[in-house]
Coordinates of C-alpha atoms and ligand atoms in Angstrom, one line a residue:
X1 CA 3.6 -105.6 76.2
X2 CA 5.9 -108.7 75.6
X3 CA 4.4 -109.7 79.3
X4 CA 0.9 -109.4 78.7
X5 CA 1.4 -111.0 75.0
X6 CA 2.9 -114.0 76.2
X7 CA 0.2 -114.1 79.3
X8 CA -2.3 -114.1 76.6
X9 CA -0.5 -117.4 74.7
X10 CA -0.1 -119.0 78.2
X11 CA -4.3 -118.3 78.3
X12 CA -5.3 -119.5 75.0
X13 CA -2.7 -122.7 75.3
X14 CA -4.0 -123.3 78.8
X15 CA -7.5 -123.2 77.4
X16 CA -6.6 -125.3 74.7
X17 CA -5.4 -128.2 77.3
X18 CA -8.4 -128.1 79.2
X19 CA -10.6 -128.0 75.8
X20 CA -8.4 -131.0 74.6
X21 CA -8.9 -132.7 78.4
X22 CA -12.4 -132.1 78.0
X23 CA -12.8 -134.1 74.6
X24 CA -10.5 -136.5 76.2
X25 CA -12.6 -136.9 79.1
X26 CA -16.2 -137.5 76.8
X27 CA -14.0 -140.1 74.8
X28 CA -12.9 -142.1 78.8
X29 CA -16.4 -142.1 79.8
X30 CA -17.7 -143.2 76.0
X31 CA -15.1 -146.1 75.4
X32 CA -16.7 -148.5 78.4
X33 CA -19.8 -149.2 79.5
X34 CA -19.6 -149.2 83.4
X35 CA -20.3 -153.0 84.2
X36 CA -17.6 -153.8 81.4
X37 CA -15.0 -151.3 83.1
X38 CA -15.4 -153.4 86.2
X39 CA -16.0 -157.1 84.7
X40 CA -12.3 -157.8 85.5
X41 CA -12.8 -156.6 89.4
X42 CA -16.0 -159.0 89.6
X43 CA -13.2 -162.1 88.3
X44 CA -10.4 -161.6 89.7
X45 CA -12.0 -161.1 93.2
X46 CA -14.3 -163.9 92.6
X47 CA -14.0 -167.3 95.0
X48 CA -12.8 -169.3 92.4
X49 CA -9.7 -167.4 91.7
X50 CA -8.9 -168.2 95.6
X51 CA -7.3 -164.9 96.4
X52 CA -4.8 -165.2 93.5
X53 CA -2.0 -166.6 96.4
X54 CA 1.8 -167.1 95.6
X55 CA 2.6 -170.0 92.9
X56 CA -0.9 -171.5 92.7
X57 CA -2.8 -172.4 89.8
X58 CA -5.4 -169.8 90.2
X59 CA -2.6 -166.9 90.3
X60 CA -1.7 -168.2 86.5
X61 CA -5.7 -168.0 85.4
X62 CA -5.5 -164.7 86.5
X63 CA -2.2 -164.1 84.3
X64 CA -3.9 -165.5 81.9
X65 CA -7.2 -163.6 81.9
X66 CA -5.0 -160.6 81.9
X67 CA -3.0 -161.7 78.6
X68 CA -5.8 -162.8 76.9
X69 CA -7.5 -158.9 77.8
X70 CA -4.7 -157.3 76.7
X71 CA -4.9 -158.7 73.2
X72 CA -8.5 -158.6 72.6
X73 CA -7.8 -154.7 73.4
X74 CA -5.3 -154.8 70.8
X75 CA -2.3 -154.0 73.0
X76 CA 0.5 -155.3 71.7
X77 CA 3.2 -157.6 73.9
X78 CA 6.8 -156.0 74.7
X79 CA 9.9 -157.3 72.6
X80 CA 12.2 -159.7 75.1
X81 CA 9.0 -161.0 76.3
X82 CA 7.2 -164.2 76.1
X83 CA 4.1 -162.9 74.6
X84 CA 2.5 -161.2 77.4
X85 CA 4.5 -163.0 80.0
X86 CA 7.7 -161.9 82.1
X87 CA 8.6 -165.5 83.6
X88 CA 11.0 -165.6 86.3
X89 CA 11.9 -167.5 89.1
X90 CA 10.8 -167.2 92.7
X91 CA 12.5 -168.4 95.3
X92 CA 11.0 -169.3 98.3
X93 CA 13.2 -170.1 101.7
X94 CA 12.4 -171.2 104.9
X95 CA 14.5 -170.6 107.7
X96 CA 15.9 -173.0 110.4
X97 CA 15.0 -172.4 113.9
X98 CA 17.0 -174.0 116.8
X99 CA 20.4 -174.3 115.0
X100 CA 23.4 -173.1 116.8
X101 CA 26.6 -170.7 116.2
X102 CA 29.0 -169.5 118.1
X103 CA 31.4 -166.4 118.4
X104 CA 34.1 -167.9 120.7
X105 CA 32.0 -169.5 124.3
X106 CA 28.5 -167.0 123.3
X107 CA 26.4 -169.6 122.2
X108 CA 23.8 -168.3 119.2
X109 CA 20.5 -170.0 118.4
X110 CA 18.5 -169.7 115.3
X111 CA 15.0 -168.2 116.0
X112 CA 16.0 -167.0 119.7
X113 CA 19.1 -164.3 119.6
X114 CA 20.0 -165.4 116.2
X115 CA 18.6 -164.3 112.9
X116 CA 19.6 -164.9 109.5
X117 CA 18.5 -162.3 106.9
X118 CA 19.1 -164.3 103.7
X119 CA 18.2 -168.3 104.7
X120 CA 21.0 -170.5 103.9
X121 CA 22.9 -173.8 105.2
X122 CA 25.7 -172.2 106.9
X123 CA 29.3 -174.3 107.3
X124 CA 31.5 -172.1 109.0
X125 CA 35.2 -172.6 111.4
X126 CA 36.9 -169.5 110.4
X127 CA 38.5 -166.2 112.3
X128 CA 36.5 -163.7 113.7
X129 CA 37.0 -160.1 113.6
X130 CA 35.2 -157.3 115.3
X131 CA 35.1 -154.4 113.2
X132 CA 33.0 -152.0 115.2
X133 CA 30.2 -149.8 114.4
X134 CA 29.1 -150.7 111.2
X135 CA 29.2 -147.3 109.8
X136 CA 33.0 -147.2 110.4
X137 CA 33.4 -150.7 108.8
X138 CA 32.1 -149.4 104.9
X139 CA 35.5 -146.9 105.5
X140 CA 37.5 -149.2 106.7
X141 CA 40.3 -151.3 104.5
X142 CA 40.4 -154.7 106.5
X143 CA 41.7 -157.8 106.3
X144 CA 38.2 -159.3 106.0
X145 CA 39.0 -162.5 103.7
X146 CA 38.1 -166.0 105.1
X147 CA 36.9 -164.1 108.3
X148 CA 33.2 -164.1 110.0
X149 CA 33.0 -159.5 110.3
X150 CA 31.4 -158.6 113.5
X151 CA 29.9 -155.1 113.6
X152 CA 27.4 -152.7 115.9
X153 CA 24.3 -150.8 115.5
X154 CA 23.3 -148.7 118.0
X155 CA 20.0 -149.3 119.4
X156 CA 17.6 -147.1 117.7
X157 CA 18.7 -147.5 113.9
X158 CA 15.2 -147.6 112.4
X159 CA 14.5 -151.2 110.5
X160 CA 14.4 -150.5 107.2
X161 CA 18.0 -148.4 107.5
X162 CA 19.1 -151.5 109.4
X163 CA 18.1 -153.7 106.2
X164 CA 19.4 -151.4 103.9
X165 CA 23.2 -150.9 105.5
X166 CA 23.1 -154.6 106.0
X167 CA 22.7 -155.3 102.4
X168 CA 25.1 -152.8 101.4
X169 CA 27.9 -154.5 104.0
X170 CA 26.9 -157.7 102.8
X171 CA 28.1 -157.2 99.0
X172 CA 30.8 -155.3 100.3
X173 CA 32.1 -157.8 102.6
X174 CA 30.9 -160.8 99.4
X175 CA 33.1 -158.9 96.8
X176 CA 36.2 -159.0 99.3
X177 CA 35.8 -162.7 100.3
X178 CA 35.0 -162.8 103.6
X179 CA 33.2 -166.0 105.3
X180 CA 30.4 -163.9 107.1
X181 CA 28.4 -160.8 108.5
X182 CA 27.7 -160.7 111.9
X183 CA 25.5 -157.9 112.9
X184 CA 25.4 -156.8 116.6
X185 CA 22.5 -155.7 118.3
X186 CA 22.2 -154.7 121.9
X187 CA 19.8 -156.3 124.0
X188 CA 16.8 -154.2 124.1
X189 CA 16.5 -152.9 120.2
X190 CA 13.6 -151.7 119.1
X191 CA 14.2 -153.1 115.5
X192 CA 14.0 -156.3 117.1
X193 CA 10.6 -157.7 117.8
X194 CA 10.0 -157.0 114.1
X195 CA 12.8 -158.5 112.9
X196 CA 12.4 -161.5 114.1
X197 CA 8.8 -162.2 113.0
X198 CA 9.5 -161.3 109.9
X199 CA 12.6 -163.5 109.9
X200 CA 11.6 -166.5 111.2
X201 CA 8.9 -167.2 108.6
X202 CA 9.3 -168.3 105.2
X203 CA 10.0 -165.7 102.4
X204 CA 10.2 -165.3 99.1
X205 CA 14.2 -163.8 98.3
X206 CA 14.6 -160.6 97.2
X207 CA 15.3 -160.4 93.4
X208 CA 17.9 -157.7 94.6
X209 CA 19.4 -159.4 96.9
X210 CA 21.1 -163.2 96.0
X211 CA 24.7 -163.0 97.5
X212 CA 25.2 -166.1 99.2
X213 CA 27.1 -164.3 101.9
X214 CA 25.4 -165.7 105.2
X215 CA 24.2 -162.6 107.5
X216 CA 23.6 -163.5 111.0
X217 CA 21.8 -160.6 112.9
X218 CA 21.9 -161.3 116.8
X219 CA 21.2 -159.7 120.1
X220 CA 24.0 -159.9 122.9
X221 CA 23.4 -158.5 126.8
X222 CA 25.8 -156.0 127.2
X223 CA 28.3 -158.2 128.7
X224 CA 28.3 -160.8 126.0
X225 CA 28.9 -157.9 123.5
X226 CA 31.9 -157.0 125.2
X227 CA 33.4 -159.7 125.3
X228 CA 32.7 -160.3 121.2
X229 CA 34.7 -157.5 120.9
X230 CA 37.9 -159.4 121.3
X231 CA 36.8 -162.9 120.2
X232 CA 38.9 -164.9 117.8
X233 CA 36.4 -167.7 116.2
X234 CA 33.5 -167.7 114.8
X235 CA 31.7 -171.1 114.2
X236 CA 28.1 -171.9 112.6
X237 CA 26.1 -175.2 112.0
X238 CA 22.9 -174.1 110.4
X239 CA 21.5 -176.9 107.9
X240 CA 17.8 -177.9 106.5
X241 CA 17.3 -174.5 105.1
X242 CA 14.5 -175.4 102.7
X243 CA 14.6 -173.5 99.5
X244 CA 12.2 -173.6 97.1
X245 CA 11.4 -172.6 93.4
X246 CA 8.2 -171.6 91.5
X247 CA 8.1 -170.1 88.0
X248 CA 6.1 -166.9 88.1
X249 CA 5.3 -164.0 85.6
X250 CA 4.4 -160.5 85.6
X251 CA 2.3 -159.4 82.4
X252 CA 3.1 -157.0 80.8
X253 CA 1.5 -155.3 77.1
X254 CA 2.5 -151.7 75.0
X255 CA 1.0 -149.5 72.8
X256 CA 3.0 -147.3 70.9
X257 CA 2.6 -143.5 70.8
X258 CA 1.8 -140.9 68.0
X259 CA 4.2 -138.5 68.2
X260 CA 7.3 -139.4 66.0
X261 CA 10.0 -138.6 68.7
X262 CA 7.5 -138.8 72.0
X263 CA 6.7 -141.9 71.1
X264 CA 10.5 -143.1 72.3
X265 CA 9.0 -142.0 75.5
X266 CA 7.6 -144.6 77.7
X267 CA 4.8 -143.9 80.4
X268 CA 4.0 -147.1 82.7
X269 CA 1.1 -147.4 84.1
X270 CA 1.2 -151.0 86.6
X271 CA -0.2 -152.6 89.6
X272 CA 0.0 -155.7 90.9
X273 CA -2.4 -158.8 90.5
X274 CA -1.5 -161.1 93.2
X275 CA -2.9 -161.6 96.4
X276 CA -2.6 -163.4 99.8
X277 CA -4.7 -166.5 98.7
X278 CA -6.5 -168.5 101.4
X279 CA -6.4 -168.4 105.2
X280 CA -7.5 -170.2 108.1
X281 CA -11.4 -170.1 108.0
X282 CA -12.4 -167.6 110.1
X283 CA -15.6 -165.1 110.8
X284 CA -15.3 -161.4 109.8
X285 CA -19.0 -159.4 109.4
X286 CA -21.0 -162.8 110.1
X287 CA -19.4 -164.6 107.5
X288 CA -17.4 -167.4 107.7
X289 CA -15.1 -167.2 105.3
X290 CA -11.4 -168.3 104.2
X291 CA -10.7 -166.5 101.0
X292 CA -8.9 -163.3 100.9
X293 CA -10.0 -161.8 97.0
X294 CA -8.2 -158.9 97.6
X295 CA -10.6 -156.8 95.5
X296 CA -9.6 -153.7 96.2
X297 CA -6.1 -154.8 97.4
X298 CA -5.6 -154.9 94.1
X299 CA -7.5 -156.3 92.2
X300 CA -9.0 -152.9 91.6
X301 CA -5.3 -151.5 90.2
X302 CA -5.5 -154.3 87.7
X303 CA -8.9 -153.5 86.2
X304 CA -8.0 -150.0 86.3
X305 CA -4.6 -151.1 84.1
X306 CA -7.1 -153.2 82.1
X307 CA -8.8 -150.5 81.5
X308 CA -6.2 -148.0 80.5
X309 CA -5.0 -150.9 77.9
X310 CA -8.4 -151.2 76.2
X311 CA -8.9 -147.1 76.3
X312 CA -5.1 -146.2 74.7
X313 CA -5.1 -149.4 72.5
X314 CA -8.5 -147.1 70.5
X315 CA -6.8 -143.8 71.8
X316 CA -2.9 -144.2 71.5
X317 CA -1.5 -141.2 73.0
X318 CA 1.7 -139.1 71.7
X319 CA 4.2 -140.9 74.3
X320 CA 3.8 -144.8 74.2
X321 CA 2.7 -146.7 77.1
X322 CA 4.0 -150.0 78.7
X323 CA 1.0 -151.4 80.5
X324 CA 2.8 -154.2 83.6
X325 CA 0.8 -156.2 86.1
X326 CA 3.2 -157.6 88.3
X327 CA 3.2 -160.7 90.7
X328 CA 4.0 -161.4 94.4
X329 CA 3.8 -157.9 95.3
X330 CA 2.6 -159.4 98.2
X331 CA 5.8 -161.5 99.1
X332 CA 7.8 -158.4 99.0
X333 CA 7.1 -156.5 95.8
X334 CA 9.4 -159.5 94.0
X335 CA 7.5 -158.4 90.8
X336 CA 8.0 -154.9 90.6
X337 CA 11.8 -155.7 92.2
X338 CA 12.8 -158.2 89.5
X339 CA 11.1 -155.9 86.6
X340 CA 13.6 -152.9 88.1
X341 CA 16.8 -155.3 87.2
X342 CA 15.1 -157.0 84.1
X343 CA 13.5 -153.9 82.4
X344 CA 11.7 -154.7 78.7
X345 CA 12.0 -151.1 78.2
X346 CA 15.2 -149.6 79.3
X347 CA 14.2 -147.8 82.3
X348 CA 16.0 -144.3 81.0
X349 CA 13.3 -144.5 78.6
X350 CA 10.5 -145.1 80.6
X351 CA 10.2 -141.5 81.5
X352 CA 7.0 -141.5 84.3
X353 CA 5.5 -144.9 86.4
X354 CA 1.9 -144.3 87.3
X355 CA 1.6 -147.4 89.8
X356 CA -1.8 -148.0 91.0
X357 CA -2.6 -149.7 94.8
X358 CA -5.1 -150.0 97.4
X359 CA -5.4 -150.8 100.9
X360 CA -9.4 -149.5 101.2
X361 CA -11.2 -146.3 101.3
X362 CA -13.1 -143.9 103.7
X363 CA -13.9 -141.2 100.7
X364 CA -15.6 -141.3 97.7
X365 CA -14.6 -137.8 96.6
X366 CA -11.2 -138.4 97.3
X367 CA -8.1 -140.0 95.4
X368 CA -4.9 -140.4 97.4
X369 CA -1.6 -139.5 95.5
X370 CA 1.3 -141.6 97.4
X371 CA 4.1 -139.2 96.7
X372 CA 1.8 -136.4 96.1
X373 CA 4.2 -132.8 96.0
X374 CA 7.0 -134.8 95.2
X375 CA 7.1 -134.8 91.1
X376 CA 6.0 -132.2 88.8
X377 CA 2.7 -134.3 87.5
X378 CA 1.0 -132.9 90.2
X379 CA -1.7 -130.8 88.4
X380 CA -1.7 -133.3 85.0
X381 CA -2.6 -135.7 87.6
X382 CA -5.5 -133.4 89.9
X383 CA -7.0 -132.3 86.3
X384 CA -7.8 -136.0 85.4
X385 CA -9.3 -136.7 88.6
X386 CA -11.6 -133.4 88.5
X387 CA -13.2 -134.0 85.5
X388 CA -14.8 -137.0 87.2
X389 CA -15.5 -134.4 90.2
X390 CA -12.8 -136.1 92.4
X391 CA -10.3 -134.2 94.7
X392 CA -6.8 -135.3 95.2
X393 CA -5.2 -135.8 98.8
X394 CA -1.4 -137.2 100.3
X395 CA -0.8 -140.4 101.5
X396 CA -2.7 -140.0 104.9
X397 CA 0.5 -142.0 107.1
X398 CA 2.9 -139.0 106.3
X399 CA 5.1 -140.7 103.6
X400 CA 5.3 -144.2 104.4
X401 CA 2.8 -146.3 101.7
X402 CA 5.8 -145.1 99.6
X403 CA 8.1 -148.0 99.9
X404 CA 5.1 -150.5 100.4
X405 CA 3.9 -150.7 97.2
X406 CA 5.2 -151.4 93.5
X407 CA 6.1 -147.9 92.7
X408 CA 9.1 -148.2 94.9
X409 CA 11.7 -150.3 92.9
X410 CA 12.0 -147.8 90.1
X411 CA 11.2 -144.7 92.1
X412 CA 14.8 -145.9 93.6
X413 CA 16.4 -146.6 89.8
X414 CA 15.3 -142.4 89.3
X415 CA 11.8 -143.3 87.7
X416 CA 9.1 -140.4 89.2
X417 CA 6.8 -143.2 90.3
X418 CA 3.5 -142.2 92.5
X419 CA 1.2 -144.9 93.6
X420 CA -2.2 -143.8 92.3
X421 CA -4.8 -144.8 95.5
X422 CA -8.5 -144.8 96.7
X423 CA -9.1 -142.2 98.5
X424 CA -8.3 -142.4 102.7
X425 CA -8.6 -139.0 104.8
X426 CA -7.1 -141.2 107.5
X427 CA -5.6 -144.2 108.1
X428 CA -7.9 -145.6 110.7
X429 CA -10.0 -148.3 111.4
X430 CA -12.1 -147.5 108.8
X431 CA -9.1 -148.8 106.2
X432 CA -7.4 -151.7 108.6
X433 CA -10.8 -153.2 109.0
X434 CA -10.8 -154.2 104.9
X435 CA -7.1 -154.2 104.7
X436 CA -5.4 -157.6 104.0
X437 CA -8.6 -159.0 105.4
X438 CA -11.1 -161.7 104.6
X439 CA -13.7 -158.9 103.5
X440 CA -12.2 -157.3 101.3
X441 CA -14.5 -158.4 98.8
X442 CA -16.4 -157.0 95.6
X443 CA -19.6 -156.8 96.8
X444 CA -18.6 -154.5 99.7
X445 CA -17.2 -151.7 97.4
X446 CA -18.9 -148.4 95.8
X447 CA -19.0 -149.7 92.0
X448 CA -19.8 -146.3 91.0
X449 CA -16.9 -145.0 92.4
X450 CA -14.4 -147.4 91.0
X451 CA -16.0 -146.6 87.8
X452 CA -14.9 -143.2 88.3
X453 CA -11.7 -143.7 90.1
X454 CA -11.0 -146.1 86.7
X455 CA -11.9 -143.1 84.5
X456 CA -9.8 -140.5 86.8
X457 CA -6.9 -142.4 86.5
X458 CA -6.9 -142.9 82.4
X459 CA -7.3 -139.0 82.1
X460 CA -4.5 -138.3 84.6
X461 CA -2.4 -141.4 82.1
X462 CA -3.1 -139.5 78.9
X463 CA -2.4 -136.4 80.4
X464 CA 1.0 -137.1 80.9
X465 CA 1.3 -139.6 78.1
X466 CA 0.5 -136.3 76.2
X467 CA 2.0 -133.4 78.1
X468 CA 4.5 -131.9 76.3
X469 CA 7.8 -131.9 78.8
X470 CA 7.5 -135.6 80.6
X471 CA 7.4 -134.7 84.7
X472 CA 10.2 -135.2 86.6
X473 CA 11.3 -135.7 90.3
X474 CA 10.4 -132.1 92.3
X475 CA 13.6 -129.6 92.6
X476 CA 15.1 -131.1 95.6
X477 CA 13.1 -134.1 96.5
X478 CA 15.4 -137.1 97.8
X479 CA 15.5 -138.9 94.3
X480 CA 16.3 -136.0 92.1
X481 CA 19.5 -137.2 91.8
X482 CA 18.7 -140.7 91.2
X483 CA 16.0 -139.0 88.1
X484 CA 19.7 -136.8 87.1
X485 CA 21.8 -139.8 86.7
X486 CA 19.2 -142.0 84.8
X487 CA 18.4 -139.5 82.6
X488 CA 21.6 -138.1 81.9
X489 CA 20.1 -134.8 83.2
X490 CA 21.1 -131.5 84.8
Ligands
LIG1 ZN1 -1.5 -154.2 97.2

């Protein structure tokens, strides 16, 4: 009896969600005609914002545009901010190819079998001291002050673990005063290649990463790594480093929720509204063209967080909602990375991040959940869509759009954070042939669908903005215990 009873209150509160969905749903597709839902896509993929590039005038109209639709939705701006504006600094770096080190006779050179991860002017006639494989070297309690700290990685440590342990030994090594990190790689590394295209071009630094530590990654024959391992002196002359600072701005707006205690509750729902700017003119489907508008990379996401401003600032929901476009995603997700260490709304607050990016499409029943199965919005999140008769699929690479887009930076803080995507049943031509590429323009794309896609994402929003228990990291998942500690949870 006490089964069935509570079977039947599971029924009629079930039923009540989907009734309350349904009138939810009438009220997303009443709020906005469809050519005003996509108005913003239209101007921020236009020519004459020039692909909304790193620290050019255009990328500020487009801040701009975005402030100025945030408050005629009525949104309001976040305290600490400067009305709708997050300024910060980006700083861009170049590095210095053809400058020379040295760890005792084994001559290094910038650009060839040198690389330096963080770009700086680099002074340096101090001791050497090979401390083996680098795992051993976070254990170990050396003598490391004043000394240029050699370690190994074996040959198949995948990049982005490479990067990672690197950083980590670099403010180790920073807080106990050393003079360098020297990172060994054996000739033949399949990190390699990769590493050094990425670092011999300019790049925007990390907001997560500023030690001044210099970090010299280079590739020795075997023989040449041998003998490091008993070198005594470490010397580097690597000056002309050009560094480079541009004021930049994520914008960010809130409306405040209903529900006298939810309302201390903080859904985000962001994307990002740079772009890659211009190019070298070239031809792509019979056009010549230069400008990269980036409409559904992403100018897409912002109209969709546009969108969901203008809807919740009529319809506030019971949690409130901090609405953030951020800036140089492109450059390395600097936006999204300096938001994670600058948060306007203390990030144990902000309970669920609802990120929204786009590389292109090859479905227009489909909506592709990066980090779908992996936190317990799962069917909030497929209800919304299927009211617009949309389906929800994974992230078609297996896992790895997850640390590519915006979502990332406080997915690692504990934040559940999906990436909220058009739809892709593959990851083929189909999606590399718009992707980061001149045509990815506005008039290429299924307005109908955005419309929709728009619509499916503001239901999936208010259903979580309004669910009663806010979602959390799966049982198990890799960042459960990153959501635990953040959240003071169990
Ligand atoms: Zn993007």
């Amino acid at each position: 009896m006490k089964y069935l009873l509570s079977t039947c209150f599971a029924l009629v509160a079930a039923t009540a969600g989907l009734f309350a969905q349904n009138t939810t749903a009438n009220h997303i597709r009443a709020f906005a005609t469809a050519d005003s839902l996509v108005a913003p896509l239209w101007y921020l993929a236009s020519d004459a914002l020039r692909g909304r590039g790193y620290n050019t005038p255009e990328l500020d109209t487009a801040a701009a545009y975005i402030a100025a639709c945030f408050k005629k939705a009525g949104v309001k701006p976040v305290a600490g901010a400067n009305g709708y504006y997050q300024p910060f600094n980006g700083v861009t770096q170049t590095p210095v190819a053809g400058a020379h080190a040295a760890i005792d006779t084994i001559t290094l050179t910038t650009g060839e079998n040198a690389l330096q991860l963080n770009y700086t002017d680099v002074h340096l006639d101090v001791p050497f001291l090979y401390a083996g494989e680098a795992a051993v070297l976070s254990r170990a309690t050396l003598a490391v002050k004043g000394k240029a700290v050699a370690v190994t990685f074996g040959n198949d440590v995948p990049l982005q673990k490479l990067i990672t342990d690197l950083y980590t030994l670099q403010e180790q090594l920073a807080e106990k005063e050393a003079a360098a990190l020297v990172a060994i790689l054996p000739a033949g590394n399949t990190a390699w290649p990769r590493l050094k295209s990425q670092a011999t071009r300019q790049h925007v630094q990390n907001p997560l990463h500023t030690s001044q530590l210099p970090v010299l990654l280079v590739q020795l024959p075997a023989e040449s790594a041998k003998q490091a391992e008993t070198a005594t002196r470490f010397r580097a002359s690597i000056t002309g480093t050009v560094v480079k600072t541009a004021r930049i701005k994520n914008v960010l707006g809130v409306v405040e929720g209903t529900d006298p205690l939810l309302k201390n509750e903080y859904i985000m729902l962001s994307s990002h509204y740079d772009h890659l700017g211009t190019g070298k003119p070239q031809m792509e489907e019979g056009k010549l063209d230069s400008i990269y508008n980036g409409a559904r990379d992403n100018a897409t996401g912002t109209t969709a967080v546009i969108a969901a401003a203008r809807y919740f600032a009529k319809h506030p929901p019971k949690r409130s909602v901090i609405f953030a476009t951020y800036t140089a995603e492109e450059q390395g997700l600097i936006g999204s990375r300096y938001y994670s260490i600058h948060p306007l709304v203390p990030l144990k607050s902000t309970v669920y991040n609802l990120n929204i990016d786009n590389a292109s499409y090859n479905d227009t029943s489909l909506i592709t959940l990066v980090a779908l199965g992996r936190t317990t919005a799962d069917s909030l999140i497929s209800q919304g869509v299927a009211a617009y008769g949309l389906r929800l699929g994974n992230d078609p690479t297996g896992g790895r759009l997850f640390t590519g887009s915006d979502n990332y930076p406080l997915a690692m803080q504990g934040v559940p954070a999906p990436t909220f995507s058009l739809g892709m049943k593959t990851f083929d031509s189909t999606i590399t042939n718009r992707y980061h590429r001149l045509s990815d323009e506005p008039g290429n794309m299924h307005m109908a669908y955005v419309c929709r896609f728009i619509r499916a994402y503001i239901l999936a929003a208010s259903n979580i903005a309004n669910a009663p228990q806010a979602p959390r990291w799966a049982n198990g998942d890799p960042l459960e215990g990153a959501w635990k500690a953040l959240y003071k949870r169990e």
